[in-house]
PDB file of C-alpha atoms in Angstrom:
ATOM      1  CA  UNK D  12     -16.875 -59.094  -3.388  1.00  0.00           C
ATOM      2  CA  UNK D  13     -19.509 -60.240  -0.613  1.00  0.00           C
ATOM      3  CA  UNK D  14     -22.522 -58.539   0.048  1.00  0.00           C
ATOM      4  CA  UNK D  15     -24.865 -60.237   3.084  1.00  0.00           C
ATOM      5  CA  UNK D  16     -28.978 -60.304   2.091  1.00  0.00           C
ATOM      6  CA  UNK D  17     -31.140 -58.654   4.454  1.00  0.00           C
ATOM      7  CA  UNK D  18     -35.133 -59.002   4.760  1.00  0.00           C
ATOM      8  CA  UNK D  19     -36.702 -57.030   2.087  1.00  0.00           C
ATOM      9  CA  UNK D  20     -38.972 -54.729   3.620  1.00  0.00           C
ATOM     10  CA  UNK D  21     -41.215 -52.258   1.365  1.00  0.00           C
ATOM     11  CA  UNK D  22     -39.425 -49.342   3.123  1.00  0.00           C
ATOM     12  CA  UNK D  23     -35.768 -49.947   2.294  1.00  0.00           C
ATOM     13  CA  UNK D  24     -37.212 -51.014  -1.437  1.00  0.00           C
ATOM     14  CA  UNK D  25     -38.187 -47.760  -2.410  1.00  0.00           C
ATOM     15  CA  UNK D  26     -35.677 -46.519  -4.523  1.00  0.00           C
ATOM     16  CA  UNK D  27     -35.518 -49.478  -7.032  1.00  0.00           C
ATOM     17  CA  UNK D  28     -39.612 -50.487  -7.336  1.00  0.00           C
ATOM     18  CA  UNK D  29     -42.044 -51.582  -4.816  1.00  0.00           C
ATOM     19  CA  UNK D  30     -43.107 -54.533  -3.258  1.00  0.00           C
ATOM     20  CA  UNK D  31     -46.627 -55.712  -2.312  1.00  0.00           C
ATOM     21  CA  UNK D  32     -48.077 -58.391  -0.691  1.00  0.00           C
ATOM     22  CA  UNK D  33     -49.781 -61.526  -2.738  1.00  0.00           C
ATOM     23  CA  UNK D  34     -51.766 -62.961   0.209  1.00  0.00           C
ATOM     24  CA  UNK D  35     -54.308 -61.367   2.388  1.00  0.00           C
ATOM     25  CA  UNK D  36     -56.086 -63.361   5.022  1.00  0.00           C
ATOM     26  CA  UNK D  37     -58.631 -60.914   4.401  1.00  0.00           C
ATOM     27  CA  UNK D  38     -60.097 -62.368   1.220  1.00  0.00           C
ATOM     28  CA  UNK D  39     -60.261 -59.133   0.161  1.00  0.00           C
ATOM     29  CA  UNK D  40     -58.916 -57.520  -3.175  1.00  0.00           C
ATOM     30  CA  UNK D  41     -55.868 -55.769  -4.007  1.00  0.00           C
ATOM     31  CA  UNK D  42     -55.466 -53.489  -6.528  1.00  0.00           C
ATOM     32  CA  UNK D  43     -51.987 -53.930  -8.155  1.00  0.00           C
ATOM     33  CA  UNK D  44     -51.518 -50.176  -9.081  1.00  0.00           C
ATOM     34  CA  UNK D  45     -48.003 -50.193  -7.941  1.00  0.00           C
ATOM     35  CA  UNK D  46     -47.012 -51.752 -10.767  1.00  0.00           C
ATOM     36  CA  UNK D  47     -48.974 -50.381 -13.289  1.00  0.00           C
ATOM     37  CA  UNK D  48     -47.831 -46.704 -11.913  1.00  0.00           C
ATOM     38  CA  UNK D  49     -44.484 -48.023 -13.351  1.00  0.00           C
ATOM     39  CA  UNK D  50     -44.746 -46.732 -16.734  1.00  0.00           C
ATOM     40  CA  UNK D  51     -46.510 -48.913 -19.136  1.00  0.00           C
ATOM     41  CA  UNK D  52     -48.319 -46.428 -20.740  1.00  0.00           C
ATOM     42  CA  UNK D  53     -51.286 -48.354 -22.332  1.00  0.00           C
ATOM     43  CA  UNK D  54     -48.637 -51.106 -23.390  1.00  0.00           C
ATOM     44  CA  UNK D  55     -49.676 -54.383 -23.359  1.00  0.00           C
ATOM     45  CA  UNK D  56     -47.984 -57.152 -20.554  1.00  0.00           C
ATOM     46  CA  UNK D  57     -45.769 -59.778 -21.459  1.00  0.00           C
ATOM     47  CA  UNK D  58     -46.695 -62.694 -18.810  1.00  0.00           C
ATOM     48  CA  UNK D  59     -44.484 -65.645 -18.493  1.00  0.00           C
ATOM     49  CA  UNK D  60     -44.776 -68.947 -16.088  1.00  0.00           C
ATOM     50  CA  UNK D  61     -41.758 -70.117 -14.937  1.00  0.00           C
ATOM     51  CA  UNK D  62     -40.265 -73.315 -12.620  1.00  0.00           C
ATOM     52  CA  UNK D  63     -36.908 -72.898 -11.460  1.00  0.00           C
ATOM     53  CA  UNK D  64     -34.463 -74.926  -9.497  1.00  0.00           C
ATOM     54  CA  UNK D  65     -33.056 -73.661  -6.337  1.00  0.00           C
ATOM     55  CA  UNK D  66     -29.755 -71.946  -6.198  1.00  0.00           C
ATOM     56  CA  UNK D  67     -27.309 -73.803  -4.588  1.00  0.00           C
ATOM     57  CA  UNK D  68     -24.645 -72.075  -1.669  1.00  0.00           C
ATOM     58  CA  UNK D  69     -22.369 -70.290  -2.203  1.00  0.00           C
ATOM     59  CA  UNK D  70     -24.589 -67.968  -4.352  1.00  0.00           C
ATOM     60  CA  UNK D  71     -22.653 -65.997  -6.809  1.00  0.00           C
ATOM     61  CA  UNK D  72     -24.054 -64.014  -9.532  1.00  0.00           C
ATOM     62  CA  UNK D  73     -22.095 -63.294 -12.708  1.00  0.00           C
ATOM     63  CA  UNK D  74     -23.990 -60.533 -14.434  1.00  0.00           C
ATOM     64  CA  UNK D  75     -26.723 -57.389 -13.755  1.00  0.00           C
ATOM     65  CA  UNK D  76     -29.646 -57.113 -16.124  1.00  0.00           C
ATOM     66  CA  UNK D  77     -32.090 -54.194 -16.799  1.00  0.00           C
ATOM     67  CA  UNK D  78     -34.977 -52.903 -18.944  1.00  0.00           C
ATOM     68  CA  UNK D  79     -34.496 -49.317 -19.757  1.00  0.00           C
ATOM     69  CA  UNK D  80     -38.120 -49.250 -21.484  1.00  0.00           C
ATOM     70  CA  UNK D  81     -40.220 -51.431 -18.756  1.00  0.00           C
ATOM     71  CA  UNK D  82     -40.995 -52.262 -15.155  1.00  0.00           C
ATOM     72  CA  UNK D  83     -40.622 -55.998 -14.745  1.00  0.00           C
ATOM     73  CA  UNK D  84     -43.163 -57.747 -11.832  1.00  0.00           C
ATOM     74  CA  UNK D  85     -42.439 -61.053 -10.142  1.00  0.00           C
ATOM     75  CA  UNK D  86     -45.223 -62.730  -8.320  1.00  0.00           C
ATOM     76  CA  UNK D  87     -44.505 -65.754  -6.499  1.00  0.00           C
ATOM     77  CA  UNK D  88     -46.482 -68.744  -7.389  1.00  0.00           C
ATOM     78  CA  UNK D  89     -45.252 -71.905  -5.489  1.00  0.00           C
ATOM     79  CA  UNK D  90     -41.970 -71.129  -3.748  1.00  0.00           C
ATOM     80  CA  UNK D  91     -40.542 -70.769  -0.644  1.00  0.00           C
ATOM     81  CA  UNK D  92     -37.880 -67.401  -0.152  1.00  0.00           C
ATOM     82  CA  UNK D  93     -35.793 -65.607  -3.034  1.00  0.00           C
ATOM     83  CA  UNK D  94     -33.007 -63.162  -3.394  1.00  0.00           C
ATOM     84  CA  UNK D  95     -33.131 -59.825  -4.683  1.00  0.00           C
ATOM     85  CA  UNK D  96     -29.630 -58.198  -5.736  1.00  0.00           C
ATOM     86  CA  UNK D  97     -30.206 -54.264  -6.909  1.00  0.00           C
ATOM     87  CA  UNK D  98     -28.252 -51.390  -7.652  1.00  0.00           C
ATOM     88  CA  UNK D  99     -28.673 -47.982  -8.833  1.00  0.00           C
ATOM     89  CA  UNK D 100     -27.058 -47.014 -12.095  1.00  0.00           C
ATOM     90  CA  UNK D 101     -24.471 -44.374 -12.133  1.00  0.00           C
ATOM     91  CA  UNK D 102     -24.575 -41.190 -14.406  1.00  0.00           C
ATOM     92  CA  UNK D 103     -22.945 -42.995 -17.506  1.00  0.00           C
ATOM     93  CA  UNK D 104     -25.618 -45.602 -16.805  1.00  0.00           C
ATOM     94  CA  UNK D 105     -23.593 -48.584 -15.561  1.00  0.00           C
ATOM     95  CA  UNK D 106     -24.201 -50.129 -12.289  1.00  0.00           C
ATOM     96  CA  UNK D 107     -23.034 -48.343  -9.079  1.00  0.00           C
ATOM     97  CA  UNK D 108     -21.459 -51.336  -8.000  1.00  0.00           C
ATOM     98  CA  UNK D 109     -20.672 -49.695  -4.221  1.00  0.00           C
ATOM     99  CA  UNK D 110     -24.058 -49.749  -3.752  1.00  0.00           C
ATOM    100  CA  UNK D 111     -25.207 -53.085  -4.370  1.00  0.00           C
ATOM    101  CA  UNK D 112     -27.864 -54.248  -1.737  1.00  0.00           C
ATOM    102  CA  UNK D 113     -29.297 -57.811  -1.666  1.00  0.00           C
ATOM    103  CA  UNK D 114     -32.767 -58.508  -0.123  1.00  0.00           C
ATOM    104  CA  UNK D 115     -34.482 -61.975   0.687  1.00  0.00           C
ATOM    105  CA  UNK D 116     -38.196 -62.073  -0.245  1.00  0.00           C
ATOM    106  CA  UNK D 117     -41.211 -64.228   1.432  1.00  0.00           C
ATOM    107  CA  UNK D 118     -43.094 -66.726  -0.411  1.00  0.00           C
ATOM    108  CA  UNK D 119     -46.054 -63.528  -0.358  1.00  0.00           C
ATOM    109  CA  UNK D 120     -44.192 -60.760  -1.674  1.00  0.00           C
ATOM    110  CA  UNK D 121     -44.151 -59.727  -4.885  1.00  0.00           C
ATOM    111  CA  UNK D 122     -41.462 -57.672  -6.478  1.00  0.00           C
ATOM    112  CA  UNK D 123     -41.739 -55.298  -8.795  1.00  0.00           C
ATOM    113  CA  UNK D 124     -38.349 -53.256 -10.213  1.00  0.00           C
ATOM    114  CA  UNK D 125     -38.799 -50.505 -11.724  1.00  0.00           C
ATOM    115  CA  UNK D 126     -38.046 -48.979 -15.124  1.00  0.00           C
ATOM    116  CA  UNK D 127     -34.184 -49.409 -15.919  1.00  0.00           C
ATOM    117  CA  UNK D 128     -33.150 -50.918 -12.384  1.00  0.00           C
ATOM    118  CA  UNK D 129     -29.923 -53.366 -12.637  1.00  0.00           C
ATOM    119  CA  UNK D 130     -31.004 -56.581 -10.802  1.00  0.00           C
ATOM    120  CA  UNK D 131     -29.962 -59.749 -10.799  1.00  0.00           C
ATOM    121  CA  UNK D 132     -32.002 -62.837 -12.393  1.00  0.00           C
ATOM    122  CA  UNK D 133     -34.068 -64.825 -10.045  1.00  0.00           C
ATOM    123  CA  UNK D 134     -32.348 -67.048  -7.560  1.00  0.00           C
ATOM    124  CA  UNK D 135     -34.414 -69.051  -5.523  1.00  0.00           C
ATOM    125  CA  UNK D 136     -33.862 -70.136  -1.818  1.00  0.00           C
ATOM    126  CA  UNK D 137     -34.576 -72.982   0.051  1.00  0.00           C
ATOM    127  CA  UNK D 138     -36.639 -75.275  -2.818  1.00  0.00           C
ATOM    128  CA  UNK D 139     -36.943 -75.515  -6.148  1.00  0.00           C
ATOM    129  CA  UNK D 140     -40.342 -73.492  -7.313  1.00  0.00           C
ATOM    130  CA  UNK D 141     -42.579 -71.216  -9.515  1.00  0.00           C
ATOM    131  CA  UNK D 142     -43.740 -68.161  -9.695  1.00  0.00           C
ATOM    132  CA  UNK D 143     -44.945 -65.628 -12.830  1.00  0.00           C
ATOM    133  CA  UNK D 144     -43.013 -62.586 -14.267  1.00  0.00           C
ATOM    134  CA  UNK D 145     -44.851 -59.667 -16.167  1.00  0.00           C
ATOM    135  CA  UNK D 146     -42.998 -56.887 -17.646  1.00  0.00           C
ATOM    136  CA  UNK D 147     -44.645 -54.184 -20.107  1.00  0.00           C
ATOM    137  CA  UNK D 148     -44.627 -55.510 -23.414  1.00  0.00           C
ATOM    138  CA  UNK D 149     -41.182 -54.307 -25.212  1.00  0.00           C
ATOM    139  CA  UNK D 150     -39.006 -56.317 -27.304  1.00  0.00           C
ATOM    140  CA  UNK D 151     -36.112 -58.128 -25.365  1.00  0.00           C
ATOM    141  CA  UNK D 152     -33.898 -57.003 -27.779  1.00  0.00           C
ATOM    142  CA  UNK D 153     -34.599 -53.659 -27.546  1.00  0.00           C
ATOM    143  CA  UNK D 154     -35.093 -53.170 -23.643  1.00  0.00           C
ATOM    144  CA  UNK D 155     -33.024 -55.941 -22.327  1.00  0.00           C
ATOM    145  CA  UNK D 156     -29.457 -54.842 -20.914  1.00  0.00           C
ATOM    146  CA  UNK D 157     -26.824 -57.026 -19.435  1.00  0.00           C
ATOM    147  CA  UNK D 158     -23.896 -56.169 -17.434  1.00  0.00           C
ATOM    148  CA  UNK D 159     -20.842 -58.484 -16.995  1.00  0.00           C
ATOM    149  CA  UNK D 160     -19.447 -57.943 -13.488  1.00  0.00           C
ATOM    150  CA  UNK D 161     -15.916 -57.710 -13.147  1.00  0.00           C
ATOM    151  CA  UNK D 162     -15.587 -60.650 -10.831  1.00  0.00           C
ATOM    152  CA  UNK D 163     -18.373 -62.614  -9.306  1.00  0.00           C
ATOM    153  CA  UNK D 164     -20.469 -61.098  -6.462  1.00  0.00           C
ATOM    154  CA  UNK D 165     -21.367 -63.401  -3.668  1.00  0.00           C
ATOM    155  CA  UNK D 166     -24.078 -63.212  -1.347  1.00  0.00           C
ATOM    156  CA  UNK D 167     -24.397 -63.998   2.079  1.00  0.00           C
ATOM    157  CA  UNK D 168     -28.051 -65.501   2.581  1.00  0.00           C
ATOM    158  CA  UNK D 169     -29.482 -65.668   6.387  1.00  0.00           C
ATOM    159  CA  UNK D 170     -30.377 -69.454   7.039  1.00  0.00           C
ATOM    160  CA  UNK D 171     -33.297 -68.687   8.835  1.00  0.00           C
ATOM    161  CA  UNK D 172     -36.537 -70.058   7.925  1.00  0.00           C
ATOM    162  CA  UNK D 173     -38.829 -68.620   5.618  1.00  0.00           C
TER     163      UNK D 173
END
């Protein structure tokens, strides 16, 4: 199966988290509600730093992951564009697999999926780079979920620059 990656734009986001912006030319401050609204309930946040080597082309992604008890927050650090594969769960709670959708991020947005959303790890575009993921503090074991897909899913990424 091929699925092609489209811009991610807030608007077409909505029904798998939100997505905000890390830079404003403004200098002025953002408050980062929209990922506290996600359901943390006075938890705690796991924060992790992590580098990561670019994905090379063809991309193809093997499995879905979610967290049933947590919103998870990636916040680009020192990177260039990344992919963002989603899907809604069906009523038995497995992926809907018809209606994957793939995104590509900007180096300034930050994505944040909410509670119990199948996504894909994080695939970067372009260059290797960094960036920081915080997810309300839950055990792994307890609220990480992985899904084997049937056969590999391979996404079409634009070539345009970032």
């Amino acid at each position: 199966m091929t699925i092609q990656a489209k811009p991610l734009e807030p608007e077409r986001f909505i029904p798998y988290g939100t997505v905000g912006q890390v830079l404003r030319p403004s200098g002025t401050r953002v408050e980062a509600a929209w990922f506290g609204e996600q359901g943390g309930h006075g938890r705690p946040l796991n924060l992790a730093y992590a580098g990561k080597a670019e994905t090379p082309a063809p991309l193809r992604i093997g499995y879905l992951e979610r967290h049933r008890l947590s919103a998870q927050l990636f916040v680009p650090v020192d990177l260039s564009r990344f992919l963002v594969v989603v899907c809604p769960s069906l009523v038995n709670g497995e992926p809907d697999l018809s209606r994957l959708a793939a995104f590509v991020a900007r180096s300034q947005q930050a994505v944040c999926y909410g509670k119990g959303v199948w996504h894909a790890p994080m695939h970067l575009l372009d260059r290797p780079g960094s960036y920081m993921a915080a997810r309300n503090c839950h055990s792994m074991r307890d609220d990480l979920e992985l899904f084997e897909l049937p056969e590999a899913l391979e996404v079409a990424v634009p070539c345009d620059e970032p």
